[in-house]
Amino acid sequence: MLQKVLIANRGEIAVRVIRACHELGLRTVAIFSEADRHAMHVYYADEAYSVGQAQARDSYLNIEKILNVARVAEVDAVHPGYGFLAENHEFAQACIDAGLTFIGPMPHAIAIMGDKVVARSAMRKAGVPVVPGTEGESSLRDEEIVAIAAKIGFPLLIKSAAGGGGKGMRRANDQSFMINALSEARRESEAAFGDGSVYLEKLIQGARHIEFQIMADNHGNVIHLGERECSIQRRHQKLLEEAPSVVLSDDIDLRTSMGEVACLAAKSVDYVNAGTVEFLLDEDRNYYFLEMNTRLQVEHPVTEIVTGVDIVKEQIRIARNRRLSRKQHEIELKGWAIECRINAEDSYRDFIPSIGTINTNIVPTGPGVRVDTGVYPGYTISPHYDSMISKVICSGKTRGEALLRMRRALEEYRIVGVKTTIPFHQKLLNSHRFMAGQFNTSFVDDDFSLGDRSDTDDEIAAVFAALAAHQYRQQAAHVVQRGERDTSNWKWVGRWERMHR
Amino acid sequence: MKYLATVNETTFEVVINEDSYVTVDGQRHEIDFRAVGNGPLYSLLIGGNSYEGHIEGTDDGWQVLHKGDLYMVEIEDERSQRLMKLGGAGIATKGDYYLKAPMPGLVVSVPVKEGQEISQGDILVVLESMKMQNELKSPHDGTILRIQVNPEDTIQQDEVMLVLSPLDDQ
């Protein structure tokens, strides 16, 4: 029986999983690091246990400590969320060995898809088209790689076998770039993943990033929930996702074909539970397997909205050994959904993280708006984890409606205390190429500019602040003269002095 | 009352002497400035345009959320300007740029040397924080005066990492 679930994660995704569990009547156990005692997932869970220091390797990545909590709290299952240990096959195995249900795929599937080189060759064998590149082993020597590079053709990408998130990735435009780029990629990969193995992939120019959501149960049923378009990326980090894709919504045959191939990819590794098969789609509508993410994705809500499937609840259902609640022909994509990732970053200063306490957090509401977040007023963004504050998901009957709704929602959103990527999204939503759906994975890096903040807006901000300061000053002076404030005069004087320290 | 409001490295002179007018850098505008409810939300009508701002005072200045963008505005009034002058605080305002850590983190590298001439946009420090390597760049041309951090150092927010003097000082 599955009655109590430990969520081996933090932030918005831990909250998301807790919500699904509570809807299913399951008890929830949160874990938290020293830095997260006041995180929302700790408050929302039925039980919460500390797993150590702020540094992720001492807490959220510490398998032993997490399993110890699982034992003490007597849980039946573990949900890994995304990031941290979600794609660590040793963790999945350790959960199974401890007699727990791991809400995710089997360790062997995680292991195959985790090594990008192994995954490529497994996919090729299964008949899934992969991006042209090095075949076979990842332990090639530099000379061998340089020789193969000429055959693949330039420009190409050098990628880390263990990689992800753009780390250990280098572009080589011709032979002369190879040696330098190779050593840089190896060094970065070694530093990030403890493994300097690299492989080559032809650079598909003008490609879109299209991914398919897969659901598979323990009874051999594998379906897909349609695609997500994730081409809006900055330095390989996704910023905005939508479902469906502009390209596939007027090419149903292509959707059918890609969906079938995605299911084939999953079946070839005996995949169970939720997963995502990522493809590159070139300008001639050829598609290539990129990688498979063996976990719940950040952007899963857009698929939930257009299909009506609660993916997290379905994950738990699968873990309980039930059959999928829907068959492929029952999956219909209705309407449109867009997700904006709101990060604590300064859009105007190279997306540098912004640390601080969120004083005000007024979240957009109204028709067609969903916000998944793990922050609240008074919450402090710490430097220990990623900078995501929330995900705003807007839906509509058409892409146009979803887009206008997103624009409206971002206008309503009020976060004071840290800088956010809201201005970036606002500019993006106003760009003609985005509106027309004409973009690919290099759009944000190469063809999109936030522009300079206008001087008028700086001036307005300056006037606002000066007027507020003036009013404050007058009030404070007033209070010292006459005691007609209802709050203590000492408090006012204290505030006044603090302002002028 | 005269205020100097600095936002994104631009300073505006804002003079407020009456309720319905402000003078910004010598230009007089008719205004209507009201708090919306008791909260930190304000409405500003200026020259017929309507703006909404969410304003909060912090220890470091005023935060203004305007059209989705958060502005950090430093306000100095006449008195604090006078005090600055009297206190001889002018030394620090000669134009030296103190690169402060925008967040706590780990110094990955400092790709510049003391005495080195650099141009606007050159990378001064690479700081790792929030799972990312952040490149802190020079706001203008200048010479590196002092470097106060080394690779592998763990530093606190607002710690001065490096001092840069503008070229024309040399």
XYZ file of C-alpha atoms in Angstrom:
671
model
C 0.000 0.000 0.000
C 1.182 3.450 -0.828
C 0.077 5.860 1.877
C 2.972 8.112 2.731
C 5.337 9.817 0.319
C 8.688 11.463 0.953
C 9.456 14.316 -1.431
C 13.214 14.400 -1.978
C 13.241 17.970 -3.218
C 12.518 21.587 -2.321
C 10.878 24.731 -3.672
C 7.972 24.903 -6.064
C 8.262 21.331 -7.317
C 8.132 19.929 -3.773
C 4.996 22.004 -3.227
C 3.567 20.726 -6.522
C 4.110 17.077 -5.518
C 2.729 17.666 -2.010
C -0.434 19.114 -3.553
C -0.939 16.044 -5.748
C -0.389 13.738 -2.757
C -2.876 15.617 -0.616
C -5.482 15.473 -3.361
C -4.998 11.712 -3.368
C -5.252 11.540 0.416
C -1.605 10.594 0.904
C 0.504 11.801 3.802
C 3.580 13.797 2.856
C 7.059 14.061 4.295
C 9.283 17.012 3.389
C 13.023 17.235 3.820
C 14.835 20.519 4.279
C 18.323 21.907 4.589
C 19.352 24.447 7.213
C 18.733 27.210 4.660
C 15.178 26.024 4.028
C 13.567 25.864 7.444
C 11.210 28.605 6.244
C 10.588 27.243 2.770
C 6.994 26.715 1.713
C 7.308 22.945 1.166
C 8.183 22.547 4.849
C 4.943 24.268 5.871
C 2.766 22.429 3.387
C 3.916 18.894 4.167
C 2.431 16.831 6.989
C 5.882 16.077 8.366
C 9.260 17.699 7.799
C 12.760 16.605 8.720
C 16.095 18.359 8.523
C 18.721 16.698 6.339
C 21.656 18.963 7.088
C 23.642 21.895 5.825
C 22.607 24.367 3.158
C 25.065 22.991 0.587
C 23.081 20.599 -1.600
C 25.701 17.840 -1.380
C 25.237 17.794 2.412
C 21.450 17.742 2.252
C 19.338 17.331 -0.897
C 22.022 15.219 -2.574
C 22.812 13.110 0.476
C 21.236 9.722 -0.259
C 22.064 8.261 3.137
C 20.433 11.081 5.103
C 17.341 11.087 2.920
C 16.850 7.337 3.250
C 17.330 7.681 6.966
C 14.415 10.127 7.095
C 12.394 7.710 4.974
C 13.029 5.008 7.567
C 12.302 7.181 10.603
C 9.125 8.608 9.058
C 8.082 5.167 7.796
C 7.254 6.268 4.280
C 6.243 3.913 1.463
C 7.419 5.875 -1.525
C 9.831 8.582 -2.655
C 9.147 11.258 -5.271
C 12.384 12.862 -6.485
C 10.925 15.927 -8.266
C 13.365 17.351 -10.828
C 17.040 18.225 -10.385
C 19.015 17.018 -7.337
C 18.712 13.193 -7.252
C 15.909 12.850 -9.810
C 18.152 11.393 -12.515
C 20.546 9.534 -10.251
C 20.126 5.807 -10.893
C 22.007 4.935 -7.697
C 19.407 6.841 -5.693
C 16.551 5.054 -7.455
C 18.271 1.722 -6.744
C 18.925 2.662 -3.106
C 15.227 3.453 -2.650
C 14.247 0.084 -4.101
C 16.844 -1.689 -1.943
C 15.371 0.029 1.122
C 11.974 -1.447 0.207
C 10.540 1.864 -1.005
C 8.631 2.640 -4.188
C 10.590 5.074 -6.337
C 8.068 7.260 -8.159
C 9.907 7.274 -11.462
C 11.509 4.928 -13.977
C 13.636 1.876 -13.165
C 17.323 2.506 -12.407
C 18.528 0.872 -15.647
C 16.469 3.251 -17.792
C 17.830 6.241 -15.850
C 21.381 4.925 -16.309
C 21.069 4.401 -20.071
C 19.535 7.819 -20.695
C 21.932 9.475 -18.237
C 24.977 8.648 -20.352
C 24.292 10.616 -23.510
C 26.630 8.465 -25.610
C 25.037 5.209 -24.467
C 21.606 6.742 -25.000
C 22.490 7.746 -28.578
C 23.608 4.277 -29.506
C 20.598 2.654 -27.802
C 18.303 4.955 -29.765
C 20.083 4.269 -33.052
C 19.661 0.550 -32.457
C 15.955 1.047 -31.752
C 15.543 2.901 -35.043
C 15.153 6.369 -33.544
C 16.839 9.096 -35.637
C 19.661 10.780 -33.706
C 21.630 13.934 -34.505
C 24.570 12.890 -36.746
C 27.701 12.651 -34.642
C 30.239 10.309 -33.083
C 29.112 6.731 -32.825
C 30.031 4.226 -30.164
C 32.404 4.881 -27.320
C 32.727 8.104 -25.396
C 36.355 7.472 -24.439
C 37.769 8.616 -27.766
C 41.149 10.355 -27.805
C 41.463 13.896 -29.132
C 43.105 12.824 -32.439
C 40.332 10.343 -33.100
C 37.683 12.948 -32.379
C 39.350 15.510 -34.661
C 39.457 12.930 -37.457
C 35.758 12.107 -37.016
C 34.880 15.810 -36.872
C 35.920 16.271 -40.500
C 33.570 13.455 -41.539
C 30.597 14.838 -39.599
C 31.113 18.307 -41.014
C 31.168 21.753 -39.463
C 29.815 23.597 -37.579
C 29.442 21.057 -34.791
C 28.969 20.821 -31.064
C 31.283 19.154 -28.586
C 29.138 17.875 -25.748
C 29.747 16.280 -22.389
C 28.703 12.614 -22.189
C 27.531 13.071 -18.621
C 26.267 16.545 -19.342
C 23.243 18.682 -19.225
C 22.295 22.336 -18.879
C 24.818 23.435 -21.475
C 27.817 22.655 -19.273
C 30.803 21.171 -21.053
C 29.344 22.220 -24.392
C 31.398 24.013 -27.056
C 30.733 25.015 -30.621
C 33.402 24.476 -33.287
C 32.937 26.312 -36.576
C 35.837 24.595 -38.338
C 38.825 22.333 -37.806
C 40.963 25.119 -36.308
C 38.600 25.484 -33.335
C 38.695 21.788 -32.488
C 41.735 21.386 -30.226
C 40.989 24.374 -28.001
C 37.279 23.698 -27.851
C 37.918 20.036 -27.023
C 40.149 20.797 -24.067
C 37.775 23.462 -22.760
C 34.789 21.131 -23.031
C 36.679 18.322 -21.301
C 37.833 20.599 -18.506
C 34.376 22.029 -17.889
C 32.770 18.607 -18.034
C 35.343 17.159 -15.637
C 34.688 20.026 -13.195
C 30.905 19.796 -13.439
C 30.318 16.050 -13.630
C 33.615 14.438 -12.657
C 33.843 12.939 -16.135
C 35.699 14.495 -19.049
C 34.205 12.261 -21.745
C 32.830 14.141 -24.710
C 31.128 13.351 -28.008
C 30.366 15.262 -31.172
C 27.071 16.274 -32.665
C 26.474 18.105 -35.912
C 25.086 21.552 -35.193
C 21.581 21.647 -36.584
C 21.144 25.257 -37.602
C 17.850 26.993 -37.083
C 16.475 24.036 -35.109
C 13.567 24.112 -32.747
C 13.520 22.255 -29.464
C 10.400 20.099 -29.398
C 9.825 17.547 -26.671
C 7.206 14.879 -26.087
C 5.736 14.003 -22.717
C 5.674 10.236 -22.237
C 3.638 8.254 -19.727
C 4.206 4.530 -19.304
C 2.766 2.047 -16.825
C 4.008 -1.303 -15.499
C 1.665 -3.164 -17.843
C 3.386 -2.282 -21.087
C 1.215 0.714 -21.989
C 3.150 3.685 -23.338
C 1.446 6.858 -24.517
C 2.492 10.414 -25.230
C 0.691 13.564 -24.149
C 1.694 15.611 -27.164
C 4.540 18.041 -27.542
C 5.969 21.088 -25.851
C 7.818 23.810 -27.687
C 10.867 24.899 -25.667
C 12.905 26.839 -28.217
C 12.951 29.991 -26.132
C 16.246 29.412 -24.340
C 19.127 31.527 -23.183
C 22.463 29.734 -23.107
C 20.638 26.377 -23.172
C 18.415 27.322 -20.225
C 14.727 27.200 -21.036
C 12.880 30.415 -20.232
C 9.452 29.963 -21.771
C 7.615 26.871 -22.929
C 4.351 26.320 -24.687
C 2.038 23.500 -25.674
C 1.288 22.676 -28.383
C 3.954 23.852 -30.846
C 3.099 26.287 -33.622
C 4.807 23.993 -36.134
C 3.147 20.738 -35.124
C -0.321 22.169 -34.681
C -0.594 22.602 -38.439
C 1.248 19.382 -39.290
C -0.671 16.603 -37.566
C 1.217 13.888 -39.469
C 4.494 15.165 -38.096
C 3.061 15.164 -34.572
C 1.847 11.599 -34.988
C 5.182 10.468 -36.344
C 7.268 12.205 -33.672
C 4.932 10.966 -30.949
C 5.257 7.382 -32.154
C 9.036 7.654 -32.266
C 9.055 9.134 -28.749
C 7.045 6.152 -27.494
C 9.401 3.827 -29.354
C 12.376 5.464 -27.614
C 10.716 4.931 -24.233
C 9.770 1.314 -24.982
C 13.301 0.481 -26.092
C 14.560 1.061 -22.545
C 11.487 -0.480 -20.839
C 10.548 2.933 -19.578
C 7.914 3.345 -16.904
C 6.394 6.446 -15.315
C 6.663 10.007 -16.686
C 9.506 10.997 -18.973
C 10.302 13.412 -21.757
C 11.881 12.720 -25.116
C 13.596 15.800 -26.506
C 14.018 16.339 -30.239
C 15.610 18.908 -32.483
C 13.393 19.791 -35.421
C 15.246 21.338 -38.347
C 13.922 23.836 -40.885
C 13.017 21.012 -43.299
C 11.002 19.335 -40.546
C 13.458 16.500 -40.023
C 13.666 15.553 -36.375
C 16.444 14.049 -34.327
C 16.511 12.523 -30.856
C 18.423 14.816 -28.510
C 18.024 13.175 -25.109
C 15.481 11.728 -22.759
C 14.810 13.263 -19.367
C 13.863 10.488 -17.010
C 11.820 12.595 -14.622
C 9.081 15.159 -14.248
C 9.964 18.343 -16.158
C 9.812 21.913 -14.902
C 7.462 22.715 -17.779
C 5.013 19.832 -17.216
C 2.076 22.184 -16.380
C 1.577 23.332 -19.999
C 0.931 19.719 -20.982
C -1.397 19.243 -18.020
C -3.477 22.179 -19.184
C -3.883 21.169 -22.825
C -4.476 17.465 -22.095
C -6.319 17.675 -18.768
C -4.006 15.006 -17.308
C -2.566 15.681 -13.853
C 0.898 14.301 -14.560
C 2.029 14.084 -10.933
C -1.100 12.228 -9.862
C -0.677 9.948 -12.874
C 2.931 9.285 -11.754
C 1.676 8.164 -8.365
C -1.031 6.058 -9.989
C 1.618 4.309 -12.082
C 3.776 3.763 -8.998
C 0.751 2.086 -7.403
C 0.845 -0.399 -10.258
C -2.358 0.837 -11.842
C -2.896 1.116 -15.561
C -2.678 4.489 -17.309
C -5.930 6.357 -16.894
C -6.107 7.141 -20.632
C -5.369 5.500 -23.928
C -3.516 7.255 -26.729
C -6.667 7.933 -28.759
C -8.255 9.596 -25.726
C -5.512 12.203 -25.601
C -6.627 15.349 -27.331
C -4.814 18.666 -27.208
C -7.307 21.395 -26.373
C -6.436 25.079 -26.453
C -3.024 26.539 -25.765
C -0.811 26.989 -22.709
C 2.298 29.084 -22.165
C 4.651 29.004 -19.187
C 7.056 31.760 -18.186
C 9.778 30.905 -15.720
C 10.153 33.791 -13.302
C 13.691 33.781 -11.953
C 15.330 36.047 -9.383
C 17.667 37.486 -11.983
C 18.326 40.927 -13.399
C 17.210 40.782 -17.032
C 19.129 43.957 -17.817
C 22.420 42.846 -16.308
C 23.157 39.570 -18.066
C 20.614 37.691 -15.947
C 22.779 37.952 -12.869
C 21.054 36.368 -9.854
C 19.383 38.739 -7.434
C 19.458 37.819 -3.762
C 17.160 39.293 -1.172
C 13.960 39.105 0.782
C 10.676 39.227 -1.079
C 8.686 41.953 0.679
C 5.714 41.958 -1.604
C 4.444 39.030 -3.607
C 1.127 39.636 -5.299
C 0.498 36.739 -7.628
C -1.665 37.131 -10.739
C -5.059 35.430 -10.692
C -8.172 35.432 -12.822
C -9.296 33.299 -15.748
C -6.730 30.987 -17.287
C -3.871 31.774 -14.917
C -1.974 29.233 -12.822
C 1.058 30.084 -10.713
C 3.290 27.370 -9.266
C 5.602 28.872 -6.686
C 7.472 28.191 -3.484
C 7.845 31.752 -2.220
C 5.749 34.135 -0.143
C 6.159 37.664 1.318
C 9.001 37.579 3.819
C 10.761 34.702 2.065
C 14.472 35.146 1.415
C 16.008 33.967 -1.862
C 19.174 32.185 -0.793
C 22.310 31.776 -2.869
C 22.437 28.013 -2.342
C 19.899 26.838 -4.885
C 18.613 27.827 -8.305
C 17.010 31.185 -8.827
C 13.508 30.176 -9.890
C 10.793 32.051 -7.991
C 7.762 30.753 -9.798
C 6.198 29.541 -13.008
C 3.326 31.524 -14.466
C 1.188 29.375 -16.727
C -1.529 30.974 -18.837
C -3.963 29.228 -21.091
C -6.510 30.167 -23.688
C -8.563 28.788 -26.514
C -5.930 29.921 -28.979
C -2.256 30.834 -28.812
C -3.258 34.459 -29.173
C -5.526 34.339 -26.180
C -2.930 32.559 -24.051
C -0.326 35.117 -25.059
C -2.490 38.125 -24.238
C -3.439 36.520 -20.976
C 0.212 36.037 -20.098
C 0.860 39.674 -20.856
C -1.966 40.660 -18.556
C -0.831 38.257 -15.820
C 2.751 39.541 -15.856
C 1.443 43.080 -15.523
C -0.498 42.042 -12.430
C 2.449 40.255 -10.845
C 4.084 42.319 -8.108
C 7.341 41.117 -6.648
C 9.316 43.624 -4.636
C 12.617 42.769 -2.961
C 14.483 41.049 -5.771
C 14.846 41.692 -9.479
C 13.063 39.204 -11.670
C 12.927 38.056 -15.280
C 9.423 39.518 -15.683
C 10.745 42.437 -17.813
C 12.435 39.924 -20.132
C 9.201 38.018 -20.643
C 7.242 41.209 -21.213
C 9.625 42.296 -23.962
C 9.626 38.809 -25.451
C 5.836 38.637 -25.558
C 5.839 41.955 -27.406
C 8.347 40.874 -30.040
C 6.854 40.282 -33.450
C 8.828 37.147 -34.114
C 7.630 35.541 -30.932
C 4.050 36.532 -31.638
C 4.294 35.077 -35.122
C 5.832 31.876 -33.767
C 8.907 32.368 -35.914
C 11.786 31.447 -33.665
C 14.289 28.694 -32.994
C 16.709 27.813 -30.218
C 19.139 30.597 -31.105
C 16.492 33.335 -31.175
C 17.048 34.710 -27.675
C 20.861 34.523 -27.827
C 21.305 35.910 -31.345
C 18.270 37.841 -32.497
C 16.576 39.219 -29.443
C 17.556 42.252 -27.458
C 15.954 43.623 -24.358
C 17.083 47.036 -25.469
C 18.014 49.667 -22.988
C 15.689 50.617 -20.284
C 14.174 53.888 -21.374
C 15.338 57.043 -19.621
C 11.727 58.070 -19.139
C 11.090 55.029 -16.980
C 14.218 55.742 -14.943
C 12.968 59.269 -14.475
C 9.514 58.138 -13.416
C 11.069 55.745 -10.902
C 13.233 58.591 -9.575
C 10.192 60.857 -9.182
C 8.259 58.095 -7.436
C 11.052 57.503 -4.956
C 11.656 61.208 -4.329
C 7.960 61.797 -3.685
C 7.756 58.813 -1.368
C 10.877 59.951 0.491
C 9.468 63.464 0.742
C 6.155 62.233 2.077
C 7.915 59.977 4.538
C 10.073 62.807 5.739
C 7.119 65.096 6.232
C 5.209 62.455 8.129
C 8.172 61.758 10.362
C 8.714 65.466 11.054
C 5.036 65.832 11.718
C 5.051 63.021 14.203
C 7.897 64.443 16.215
C 5.986 67.723 16.534
C 2.557 66.425 17.373
C 1.600 63.075 18.752
C -1.379 62.310 16.549
C -0.143 59.057 15.008
C -1.665 55.911 16.332
C 1.648 54.051 16.170
C 4.263 54.946 18.732
C 6.214 58.075 17.975
C 9.395 56.293 18.967
C 8.741 53.741 16.253
C 8.344 56.483 13.677
C 11.487 58.222 14.809
C 13.306 54.916 14.691
C 12.180 54.259 11.141
C 13.024 57.781 10.128
C 16.522 57.463 11.510
C 17.056 54.095 9.890
C 16.199 55.612 6.565
C 18.909 58.174 6.969
C 21.679 56.069 8.362
C 13.214 70.469 -0.701
C 15.807 69.247 -3.182
C 16.482 65.530 -3.610
C 19.069 63.716 -5.679
C 17.576 60.458 -6.903
C 20.044 57.989 -8.389
C 18.717 55.102 -10.435
C 20.687 52.836 -12.771
C 23.691 55.146 -12.433
C 21.766 58.222 -13.558
C 21.100 60.973 -11.043
C 18.031 63.162 -11.293
C 17.547 66.357 -9.332
C 14.013 66.383 -8.023
C 12.735 69.518 -6.313
C 9.539 69.260 -4.309
C 8.249 72.463 -2.771
C 4.521 72.245 -3.252
C 2.049 69.405 -3.374
C 1.073 69.592 -7.007
C 4.374 70.310 -8.769
C 7.800 68.724 -9.059
C 10.812 70.053 -10.881
C 12.968 67.341 -12.445
C 16.348 68.510 -13.726
C 14.962 72.024 -14.070
C 11.723 70.973 -15.785
C 8.532 71.738 -13.917
C 5.718 69.170 -14.088
C 2.224 69.209 -12.690
C 1.613 66.128 -10.587
C -0.937 64.360 -8.494
C 0.655 61.786 -6.197
C -1.572 59.588 -4.057
C -1.224 56.498 -1.985
C -3.635 53.774 -3.025
C -5.162 52.525 0.209
C -2.703 52.193 3.064
C -0.384 49.937 1.167
C 2.846 50.640 -0.601
C 1.017 51.213 -3.871
C 1.010 54.755 -5.263
C -0.593 56.445 -8.200
C 1.215 59.254 -9.971
C -0.355 61.525 -12.537
C 2.348 63.542 -14.225
C 1.689 65.731 -17.233
C -1.512 63.818 -17.946
C 0.116 60.363 -17.877
C -0.958 57.895 -15.242
C 1.627 55.662 -13.588
C 1.337 53.111 -10.876
C 4.265 52.369 -8.614
C 4.832 50.006 -5.778
C 7.260 51.730 -3.435
C 9.074 50.346 -0.445
C 11.793 51.877 1.691
C 14.712 49.641 2.603
C 17.983 50.212 4.425
C 19.718 50.753 1.095
C 17.206 53.097 -0.501
C 13.844 52.932 -2.172
C 12.609 50.077 -4.293
C 10.143 51.122 -6.966
C 8.277 48.515 -8.962
C 7.069 50.221 -12.106
C 5.694 48.446 -15.194
C 7.025 45.103 -14.008
C 10.539 46.398 -13.567
C 12.132 46.855 -10.146
C 14.211 50.017 -9.698
C 16.576 50.627 -6.806
C 16.599 54.346 -6.174
C 19.004 56.083 -3.811
C 17.720 59.334 -2.421
C 19.902 62.025 -0.940
C 18.335 65.163 0.398
C 19.928 68.572 0.940
C 20.816 67.801 4.517
C 22.653 64.579 3.780
C 24.441 66.279 0.879
C 25.583 69.043 3.225
C 26.718 66.496 5.770
C 28.623 64.608 3.100
C 30.483 67.751 2.110
C 31.218 68.748 5.699
C 32.309 65.272 6.655
C 34.847 65.205 3.861
C 33.198 62.119 2.441
C 34.157 63.561 -0.935
C 37.193 61.300 -1.130
C 35.095 58.285 -1.851
C 33.102 60.038 -4.512
C 36.062 60.842 -6.741
C 34.840 58.278 -9.213
C 36.504 55.123 -7.983
C 34.234 52.185 -8.638
C 33.933 49.622 -5.883
C 32.848 46.299 -7.319
C 30.707 44.774 -4.608
C 29.502 41.200 -4.622
C 25.854 41.314 -5.753
C 25.314 38.058 -3.881
C 27.251 35.729 -1.622
C 29.238 33.144 -3.520
C 32.501 31.542 -4.463
C 35.099 33.430 -6.469
C 35.913 31.261 -9.489
C 38.448 33.524 -11.139
C 39.722 37.075 -11.303
C 40.886 37.456 -14.894
C 42.487 40.892 -14.324
C 45.613 42.184 -12.549
C 46.221 45.252 -10.411
C 47.314 48.159 -12.563
C 45.790 46.638 -15.672
C 43.872 48.924 -18.002
C 40.468 47.597 -18.915
C 37.581 48.580 -21.114
C 33.891 48.748 -20.418
C 32.376 45.284 -20.492
C 35.585 43.422 -19.614
C 35.073 40.611 -17.148
C 36.444 41.550 -13.725
C 35.388 38.647 -11.531
C 33.640 35.336 -12.137
C 31.462 34.509 -9.156
C 29.686 31.217 -8.644
C 26.338 31.385 -6.948
C 22.898 29.847 -7.385
C 24.299 27.014 -9.519
C 25.601 29.495 -12.060
C 28.852 31.155 -12.954
C 28.213 34.861 -13.093
C 30.498 37.205 -14.981
C 30.791 40.578 -13.300
C 31.768 43.130 -15.895
C 33.331 46.558 -15.789
C 30.811 49.417 -16.000
C 33.330 51.693 -17.758
C 36.915 51.978 -18.992
C 39.505 52.278 -16.261
C 42.460 50.906 -14.347
C 42.362 48.192 -11.717
C 43.443 49.891 -8.494
C 43.129 47.048 -6.024
C 41.988 43.442 -6.033
C 40.711 42.231 -2.679
C 39.670 38.667 -3.452
C 41.331 35.510 -4.731
C 39.949 32.521 -6.578
C 38.348 29.988 -4.182
C 37.434 32.744 -1.696
C 33.946 32.549 -0.272
C 32.544 36.032 -0.051
C 29.549 37.736 1.457
C 27.034 39.915 -0.281
C 28.186 43.552 -0.683
C 31.809 42.655 0.097
C 34.113 44.861 -1.983
C 35.998 42.611 -4.372
C 37.878 45.083 -6.491
C 38.429 48.804 -6.934
C 38.518 50.434 -10.329
C 39.527 53.985 -11.107
C 38.334 55.745 -14.222
C 40.973 56.319 -16.908
C 40.950 60.116 -16.828
C 42.183 60.036 -13.227
C 45.540 58.706 -14.282
